[in-house]
Coordinates of N, CA and C in Angstrom, one line a residue:
R911 N 0.4 -1.2 -0.3 CA -0.4 -0.5 0.4 C 0.6 1.6 0.5
H912 N 2.2 1.3 0.9 CA 3.0 2.6 0.5 C 3.4 2.5 -1.1
I913 N 3.9 1.5 -1.8 CA 4.4 1.6 -2.8 C 4.0 2.0 -4.0
G914 N 2.3 1.0 -3.9 CA 1.7 0.9 -5.3 C 1.7 0.2 -5.3
E915 N 0.2 -0.6 -6.3 CA 0.2 -1.9 -6.8 C 1.5 -2.5 -8.3
P916 N 1.6 -1.7 -9.2 CA 2.7 -2.1 -10.0 C 3.9 -1.9 -9.3
Q917 N 4.3 -1.5 -8.0 CA 5.8 -1.9 -8.0 C 5.8 -3.2 -6.6
A918 N 4.7 -2.9 -5.7 CA 5.1 -4.1 -5.3 C 5.0 -5.6 -6.6
L919 N 4.3 -5.7 -7.1 CA 3.7 -6.5 -8.1 C 5.8 -6.7 -8.7
R920 N 6.0 -6.0 -8.5 CA 7.6 -6.5 -9.4 C 7.8 -6.4 -7.9
A921 N 8.0 -5.7 -6.4 CA 8.6 -6.5 -5.5 C 8.2 -8.0 -4.9
H922 N 6.9 -8.1 -4.9 CA 6.5 -10.1 -5.0 C 7.0 -10.7 -6.9
L923 N 6.8 -10.6 -7.9 CA 7.9 -11.4 -8.9 C 9.3 -11.3 -8.2
Q924 N 10.3 -10.5 -7.8 CA 11.3 -11.0 -7.6 C 11.7 -12.0 -6.6
L925 N 10.8 -11.7 -5.6 CA 10.8 -12.7 -4.0 C 10.5 -14.3 -4.8
L926 N 9.1 -14.6 -5.2 CA 9.1 -15.5 -6.6 C 10.2 -16.2 -7.2
Q927 N 11.1 -15.5 -8.3 CA 11.9 -15.6 -9.1 C 12.7 -16.4 -8.3
Y928 N 13.5 -15.4 -7.0 CA 14.3 -15.9 -5.7 C 14.2 -16.6 -4.9
N929 N 12.6 -17.5 -5.2 CA 12.5 -18.2 -4.0 C 12.7 -19.9 -4.9
A930 N 11.9 -19.4 -6.0 CA 11.4 -20.3 -7.2 C 13.4 -21.5 -7.4
F931 N 15.0 -20.4 -7.4 CA 15.3 -20.3 -7.1 C 15.6 -21.3 -6.5
I932 N 15.9 -20.5 -5.2 CA 15.9 -21.6 -3.9 C 16.2 -22.6 -3.9
A933 N 14.7 -23.4 -3.8 CA 14.3 -24.7 -3.8 C 14.9 -25.2 -5.7
R934 N 14.9 -25.0 -6.2 CA 15.8 -25.5 -7.8 C 17.5 -25.8 -7.4
A935 N 17.7 -25.0 -6.6 CA 19.0 -25.4 -6.6 C 18.9 -25.6 -5.3
A936 N 18.3 -26.9 -4.6 CA 18.6 -27.4 -3.8 C 17.9 -28.7 -3.6
G937 N 17.5 -28.9 -6.0 CA 16.7 -30.1 -6.1 C 16.1 -30.4 -5.6
M938 N 15.0 -29.8 -4.9 CA 13.1 -29.5 -4.7 C 12.5 -29.8 -5.7
T939 N 11.7 -30.7 -6.0 CA 10.5 -29.8 -6.8 C 9.3 -28.8 -6.1
F940 N 9.5 -28.4 -7.4 CA 8.2 -27.3 -7.1 C 7.1 -26.3 -7.5
E941 N 6.4 -25.3 -7.0 CA 5.0 -26.1 -7.9 C 4.6 -24.5 -7.0
L942 N 3.9 -23.5 -7.7 CA 4.0 -22.2 -7.9 C 2.6 -22.5 -7.9
H943 N 1.5 -21.7 -6.8 CA -0.1 -22.2 -6.5 C -0.1 -20.5 -6.7
I944 N -1.2 -20.5 -7.2 CA -2.1 -18.7 -7.5 C -3.4 -18.8 -7.4
A945 N -3.0 -17.1 -6.7 CA -6.1 -17.5 -6.5 C -5.7 -17.0 -8.3
G946 N -4.7 -16.3 -8.8 CA -5.8 -15.8 -10.6 C -5.8 -16.6 -11.2
D947 N -6.2 -15.4 -12.8 CA -6.2 -16.8 -13.9 C -5.3 -17.3 -14.0
K948 N -4.7 -18.2 -13.5 CA -3.7 -19.4 -14.6 C -3.4 -19.8 -16.4
S949 N -4.9 -19.2 -16.8 CA -4.8 -19.4 -18.3 C -3.8 -17.8 -19.1
S950 N -3.7 -17.4 -17.9 CA -3.4 -16.0 -18.7 C -2.1 -16.1 -18.9
P951 N -1.8 -15.0 -20.5 CA -0.8 -15.1 -21.1 C 0.7 -14.7 -20.1
W952 N 0.2 -13.7 -19.5 CA 1.3 -13.4 -18.0 C 1.7 -14.8 -17.5
F953 N 0.7 -15.3 -16.9 CA 1.8 -16.2 -16.3 C 2.3 -17.3 -16.1
R954 N 1.9 -18.0 -18.0 CA 2.4 -18.8 -18.9 C 3.9 -18.6 -18.7
R955 N 3.9 -17.3 -19.2 CA 5.1 -16.5 -18.9 C 6.1 -17.0 -18.3
F956 N 6.3 -16.2 -17.1 CA 6.3 -15.9 -15.8 C 6.2 -17.9 -15.4
T957 N 6.2 -18.2 -15.3 CA 6.2 -19.4 -15.1 C 7.3 -20.6 -16.0
R958 N 7.2 -19.9 -17.1 CA 7.7 -20.1 -18.0 C 9.4 -20.3 -17.7
R959 N 8.6 -19.1 -17.3 CA 10.6 -18.6 -17.3 C 11.0 -18.6 -16.2
L960 N 10.3 -19.0 -15.6 CA 11.1 -19.4 -13.8 C 11.1 -21.3 -13.5
A961 N 10.5 -22.3 -15.1 CA 10.5 -23.3 -15.5 C 9.5 -23.8 -14.4
V962 N 8.8 -23.7 -13.9 CA 7.9 -24.1 -12.7 C 6.7 -24.0 -12.5
P963 N 6.0 -25.7 -12.6 CA 4.2 -25.9 -13.5 C 3.6 -24.8 -12.5
L964 N 2.8 -24.4 -12.9 CA 1.2 -23.5 -12.4 C 0.3 -24.1 -11.6
R965 N -0.6 -23.7 -10.4 CA -1.2 -24.9 -9.7 C -2.8 -23.6 -9.7
Q966 N -3.6 -24.3 -9.7 CA -4.4 -23.4 -9.4 C -5.0 -23.3 -7.8
Q967 N -4.8 -22.4 -6.7 CA -5.3 -22.4 -4.9 C -6.7 -22.2 -5.7
V968 N -7.1 -23.2 -4.4 CA -8.9 -23.2 -4.7 C -8.9 -21.7 -3.8
S969 N -11.0 -21.8 -3.8 CA -11.0 -20.4 -2.9 C -10.3 -21.1 -0.7
G970 N -10.6 -19.4 -0.2 CA -10.3 -20.2 1.4 C -9.4 -19.6 1.4
D971 N -9.1 -19.4 3.1 CA -8.2 -18.9 3.7 C -6.3 -19.3 3.5
I972 N -5.8 -18.6 3.7 CA -4.7 -19.0 3.2 C -4.1 -20.4 3.8
G973 N -4.5 -20.7 5.4 CA -4.6 -22.2 5.6 C -5.2 -24.0 5.2
E974 N -6.2 -22.6 4.2 CA -7.4 -24.1 3.4 C -6.7 -24.6 2.1
R975 N -5.9 -22.9 1.8 CA -4.8 -23.7 0.4 C -4.0 -23.6 0.7
M976 N -3.1 -23.6 1.4 CA -1.6 -24.4 2.5 C -2.3 -26.0 1.9
L977 N -3.3 -26.2 3.0 CA -4.0 -27.1 2.9 C -4.0 -27.8 1.5
F978 N -4.8 -27.7 1.0 CA -5.1 -28.1 -1.4 C -4.1 -28.4 -1.4
A979 N -2.2 -27.6 -1.1 CA -1.2 -26.7 -1.8 C -0.3 -28.2 -1.1
S980 N -0.5 -28.5 -0.2 CA -0.3 -30.3 0.8 C -0.3 -31.4 0.1
R981 N -1.5 -31.4 -0.1 CA -2.3 -32.5 -0.8 C -1.4 -32.5 -2.0
R982 N -1.6 -31.7 -2.6 CA -1.6 -31.6 -4.0 C 0.2 -31.4 -4.6
N983 N 0.8 -32.1 -3.3 CA 2.4 -31.8 -3.5 C 2.2 -33.4 -4.2
P984 N 3.3 -32.8 -5.8 CA 4.0 -33.6 -6.4 C 4.5 -34.5 -6.8
G985 N 5.4 -35.3 -5.0 CA 5.5 -36.2 -5.4 C 5.0 -37.5 -4.6
T986 N 3.9 -37.0 -4.2 CA 2.5 -37.6 -3.4 C 2.1 -38.4 -4.3
D987 N 1.6 -40.3 -3.2 CA 0.9 -41.0 -4.9 C -0.3 -40.9 -4.8
G988 N -0.9 -39.8 -5.0 CA -2.3 -39.5 -5.8 C -2.6 -39.1 -4.5
V989 N -2.4 -39.5 -3.3 CA -3.9 -39.3 -2.3 C -2.8 -38.0 -1.3
G990 N -1.8 -37.8 -1.4 CA -1.7 -36.5 -0.7 C -0.4 -37.1 0.4
N991 N -0.3 -38.3 0.6 CA 0.5 -38.6 1.2 C 2.1 -38.9 1.1
S992 N 2.3 -37.7 1.6 CA 3.6 -38.1 1.2 C 4.2 -36.1 2.1
A993 N 5.4 -36.1 2.0 CA 6.0 -35.4 2.8 C 5.7 -33.9 1.5
S994 N 6.3 -32.7 2.6 CA 6.1 -31.6 1.7 C 6.7 -30.0 2.3
I995 N 7.3 -29.4 1.6 CA 7.2 -27.9 2.1 C 6.2 -26.9 1.8
I996 N 5.9 -26.3 2.4 CA 5.8 -25.3 2.2 C 6.2 -23.8 2.5
I997 N 7.0 -22.8 1.6 CA 7.0 -22.0 1.9 C 6.7 -20.6 1.4
G998 N 6.4 -19.7 1.9 CA 5.9 -17.8 1.5 C 6.0 -17.8 0.7
S999 N 6.0 -16.8 -0.6 CA 6.4 -16.2 -1.6 C 7.5 -15.4 -1.4
D1000 N 6.5 -14.5 0.3 CA 7.9 -13.5 0.6 C 8.5 -13.8 1.5
C1001 N 9.2 -14.6 1.9 CA 10.8 -15.6 2.8 C 11.5 -14.5 1.6
G1002 N 12.6 -13.5 2.0 CA 13.5 -12.8 1.7 C 14.8 -13.5 2.4
D1003 N 14.5 -14.3 3.4 CA 16.2 -14.7 4.2 C 16.3 -16.1 3.5
L1004 N 15.2 -17.2 3.1 CA 15.6 -18.5 2.7 C 17.1 -18.2 1.5
S1005 N 17.0 -20.2 1.9 CA 18.8 -20.8 1.4 C 18.7 -21.4 0.8
V1006 N 19.4 -22.4 0.9 CA 19.9 -23.1 0.1 C 19.3 -24.6 1.3
D1007 N 20.2 -24.2 1.9 CA 21.1 -24.5 3.7 C 19.6 -24.5 3.9
Y1008 N 18.5 -23.7 3.9 CA 17.5 -23.4 5.2 C 16.6 -24.4 5.0
L1009 N 16.3 -24.4 3.4 CA 15.4 -25.7 2.3 C 16.9 -27.3 2.8
M1010 N 17.8 -27.3 2.7 CA 18.3 -29.0 3.1 C 18.0 -29.3 4.5
Q1011 N 18.0 -27.7 5.5 CA 17.8 -28.6 7.0 C 16.4 -28.7 7.3
A1012 N 15.2 -28.5 6.4 CA 14.3 -28.6 6.3 C 13.4 -29.4 6.4
A1013 N 14.7 -29.9 4.8 CA 14.1 -31.1 3.9 C 15.0 -32.3 5.6
T1014 N 16.0 -32.9 6.2 CA 16.2 -33.4 6.7 C 16.1 -33.9 7.4
Q1015 N 15.3 -32.0 7.8 CA 14.4 -33.0 9.8 C 13.0 -33.4 9.5
L1016 N 12.7 -32.8 8.2 CA 11.6 -33.4 7.8 C 11.7 -35.0 7.9
Q1017 N 12.4 -35.7 8.0 CA 12.9 -37.2 8.0 C 12.7 -37.7 9.4
D1018 N 13.0 -37.1 10.3 CA 12.4 -37.8 11.2 C 11.2 -36.9 12.2
A1019 N 10.9 -35.2 11.7 CA 9.8 -35.2 12.8 C 8.6 -34.5 11.9
P1020 N 7.4 -35.4 11.8 CA 5.9 -35.6 11.6 C 6.4 -33.5 11.0
V1021 N 6.7 -32.5 11.5 CA 6.6 -31.0 11.6 C 7.6 -30.6 11.7
V1022 N 8.0 -29.4 10.7 CA 9.1 -29.2 10.9 C 8.3 -27.2 10.2
L1023 N 8.9 -26.3 11.1 CA 8.2 -24.6 11.2 C 9.8 -24.0 11.5
G1024 N 9.4 -22.8 9.9 CA 10.3 -22.4 9.8 C 9.6 -21.5 10.7
A1025 N 9.5 -20.2 11.4 CA 8.4 -19.6 12.7 C 9.3 -18.0 11.9
A1026 N 8.8 -16.8 11.2 CA 9.5 -15.5 10.9 C 9.2 -14.4 13.1
E1027 N 10.3 -13.6 12.5 CA 10.0 -12.2 13.4 C 8.9 -12.2 13.0
D1028 N 8.1 -11.7 12.9 CA 6.6 -11.1 12.5 C 5.2 -11.9 13.5
G1029 N 5.9 -13.4 14.0 CA 4.7 -13.6 14.5 C 4.1 -15.1 13.5
G1030 N 4.7 -15.1 12.7 CA 4.2 -15.5 11.6 C 5.5 -17.2 11.0
Y1031 N 5.3 -17.7 10.2 CA 5.9 -19.0 9.3 C 6.1 -18.2 8.4
V1032 N 7.2 -18.7 7.8 CA 8.1 -18.6 6.7 C 8.4 -19.8 5.9
L1033 N 7.9 -21.2 6.3 CA 8.8 -22.3 5.9 C 7.9 -22.8 6.8
I1034 N 6.5 -24.5 6.3 CA 6.2 -25.6 7.5 C 5.6 -26.4 6.2
G1035 N 7.0 -28.2 6.7 CA 6.8 -28.8 6.1 C 6.1 -30.0 6.8
Q1036 N 5.7 -30.8 6.5 CA 4.6 -31.7 7.1 C 5.2 -33.4 6.3
Q1037 N 5.4 -34.5 7.2 CA 5.3 -35.6 6.3 C 4.3 -36.2 5.8
Q1038 N 3.4 -35.4 6.1 CA 2.0 -35.7 5.4 C 1.2 -35.0 5.6
P1039 N 0.1 -34.7 4.7 CA -0.7 -33.1 5.3 C -1.8 -32.8 6.4
F1040 N -1.6 -32.2 7.7 CA -2.6 -32.9 9.0 C -2.9 -31.4 8.7
D1041 N -4.6 -32.0 8.6 CA -5.6 -30.9 8.6 C -5.6 -29.8 9.3
S1042 N -4.8 -30.3 10.9 CA -5.5 -29.1 12.0 C -4.3 -28.7 12.2
L1043 N -3.1 -28.5 12.0 CA -2.5 -27.4 11.6 C -2.8 -26.2 10.4
F1044 N -3.6 -26.2 9.7 CA -4.2 -25.4 8.8 C -5.4 -24.6 9.0
C1045 N -6.6 -24.9 10.7 CA -7.5 -24.6 10.7 C -7.5 -24.1 11.6
G1046 N -8.4 -22.9 11.7 CA -8.9 -22.5 13.5 C -7.5 -21.6 13.7
I1047 N -6.6 -20.4 13.0 CA -5.4 -19.8 12.9 C -6.0 -18.4 12.5
D1048 N -5.5 -17.8 13.0 CA -5.7 -16.3 12.3 C -4.7 -15.5 11.9
W1049 N -4.8 -15.7 10.4 CA -3.8 -15.8 9.5 C -3.8 -14.5 9.3
G1050 N -2.9 -13.8 9.4 CA -2.0 -13.0 8.7 C -1.5 -11.6 10.4
T1051 N -1.8 -12.7 11.8 CA -1.6 -11.8 12.4 C -0.3 -12.7 13.2
D1052 N 0.5 -12.2 14.4 CA 1.3 -11.9 15.5 C 1.2 -13.2 16.1
S1053 N 0.0 -13.9 15.7 CA 0.3 -15.3 16.5 C 0.3 -16.9 15.5
V1054 N 0.3 -16.7 14.8 CA 0.0 -17.6 13.7 C 1.5 -19.0 13.8
A1055 N 2.1 -18.4 14.4 CA 3.3 -19.6 14.3 C 2.9 -20.8 16.4
R1056 N 2.2 -19.8 16.9 CA 2.0 -20.2 18.2 C 0.8 -21.0 18.1
C1057 N 0.2 -20.2 17.1 CA -1.1 -21.0 17.3 C -0.8 -22.0 16.1
T1058 N 0.2 -22.4 15.3 CA 0.4 -23.7 14.7 C 1.2 -24.9 15.6
R1059 N 1.7 -24.4 16.4 CA 2.3 -24.7 17.2 C 1.3 -25.9 18.3
E1060 N 0.9 -24.8 19.2 CA -0.1 -25.3 19.5 C -1.2 -27.1 18.8
R1061 N -1.2 -26.0 17.6 CA -2.1 -27.2 17.0 C -2.0 -28.5 16.6
A1062 N -0.4 -28.8 17.0 CA 0.3 -29.3 16.3 C 0.7 -30.1 17.7
A1063 N 0.5 -29.4 19.0 CA 1.1 -29.9 20.9 C -0.8 -31.0 20.2
Q1064 N -1.7 -29.9 20.5 CA -3.6 -30.4 20.4 C -3.1 -32.0 19.9
S1065 N -2.8 -32.3 18.7 CA -2.8 -32.9 17.5 C -2.0 -34.1 18.3
G1066 N -1.1 -34.0 19.1 CA -0.1 -34.7 19.1 C 1.7 -34.7 18.1
L1067 N 1.5 -34.0 17.4 CA 2.8 -34.2 16.6 C 4.5 -33.0 17.0
A1068 N 5.1 -34.2 17.3 CA 6.2 -33.0 17.6 C 6.8 -32.2 16.3
V1069 N 6.9 -30.6 16.6 CA 7.5 -29.7 15.4 C 9.1 -29.5 16.0
T1070 N 9.5 -30.0 15.2 CA 10.7 -29.4 14.7 C 11.2 -27.9 14.2
E1071 N 11.9 -26.8 15.0 CA 11.9 -25.4 14.7 C 13.6 -25.0 14.1
L1072 N 13.2 -24.6 13.0 CA 14.1 -24.7 12.1 C 14.8 -22.3 12.7
P1073 N 16.0 -22.1 13.2 CA 16.3 -20.8 12.7 C 15.4 -20.0 12.6
L1074 N 14.7 -19.0 13.2 CA 14.1 -18.1 13.6 C 15.0 -17.2 11.8
Q1075 N 13.4 -16.4 11.0 CA 13.8 -16.3 9.2 C 13.0 -14.8 9.6
W1076 N 12.7 -13.9 8.1 CA 11.8 -12.9 8.3 C 11.6 -13.1 6.4
D1077 N 10.6 -11.8 6.9 CA 9.6 -12.2 5.5 C 9.7 -10.9 4.4
V1078 N 9.2 -10.2 3.8 CA 8.7 -9.4 3.4 C 7.5 -9.1 3.5
D1079 N 6.7 -8.1 5.0 CA 6.2 -7.3 4.2 C 5.5 -6.2 4.0
G1080 N 6.6 -5.7 4.5 CA 6.5 -3.2 4.3 C 7.5 -3.1 3.6
V1081 N 7.7 -2.1 3.3 CA 9.2 -1.6 2.5 C 10.1 -1.3 3.2
A1082 N 10.5 -1.4 4.6 CA 11.7 -1.9 5.2 C 12.4 -2.9 5.3
D1083 N 10.8 -3.8 5.1 CA 11.4 -5.7 5.3 C 12.2 -5.3 3.5
W1084 N 11.3 -5.4 2.4 CA 11.7 -4.6 1.0 C 13.3 -3.8 1.3
R1085 N 13.7 -2.9 2.1 CA 14.6 -2.4 2.0 C 16.1 -3.9 2.2
R1086 N 15.3 -4.2 3.8 CA 16.3 -5.2 4.1 C 16.8 -6.2 2.4
W1087 N 15.9 -6.6 2.2 CA 15.8 -7.8 1.2 C 16.9 -7.5 0.1
Q1088 N 17.1 -6.0 -0.6 CA 17.6 -5.5 -1.6 C 19.1 -5.5 -0.6
R1089 N 18.7 -5.0 0.7 CA 20.5 -5.3 1.2 C 21.2 -6.4 1.0
Q1090 N 20.2 -7.4 1.3 CA 21.1 -8.9 1.1 C 21.5 -9.5 -0.1
M1091 N 20.3 -9.3 -1.3 CA 20.6 -9.2 -2.3 C 21.8 -9.2 -2.6
D1092 N 22.8 -7.3 -2.0 CA 23.6 -7.0 -3.2 C 24.7 -6.4 -2.4
D1093 N 24.1 -7.5 -1.1 CA 25.4 -8.4 -0.5 C 26.0 -10.0 -1.0
R1094 N 25.1 -10.4 -1.2 CA 25.1 -11.7 -2.0 C 26.2 -11.7 -3.8

């Protein structure tokens, strides 16, 4: 809202490209789930440039969309019973090492959580889709990670925590990400 829609879209696309690059560099299968019209020529060009499949999101809150994406996991047996790692498109601190750490931890833990400084999370990994992790969460608040941990505990699921990360939610975060990219 502070920089206008065209600049916000450019920022979002840069973050998407960055995260797709990181996932590919980590050797992970990657899909992009969108809420827009996936038949749009613009989206087709974008996903061709990223070399990732484009999937339509379901309607509902972010929890319902993430649960659907974890069930839609490209490595599944058709029933949605394999591990998945969902990363936020606004994660500016993601690295190959961080994703590899999540994948390694997911071999032993049913849930891996990469909490964000703002109380949300930048990454959630699951050995299989767990509905309870995505229901009844007040999305977009500083209690998302805490509530997710509580849901996991109520369901008897152990959570392995990754180091705290940050995401890009505002102008200061965007500048932080740009400085980080300049340093690489």
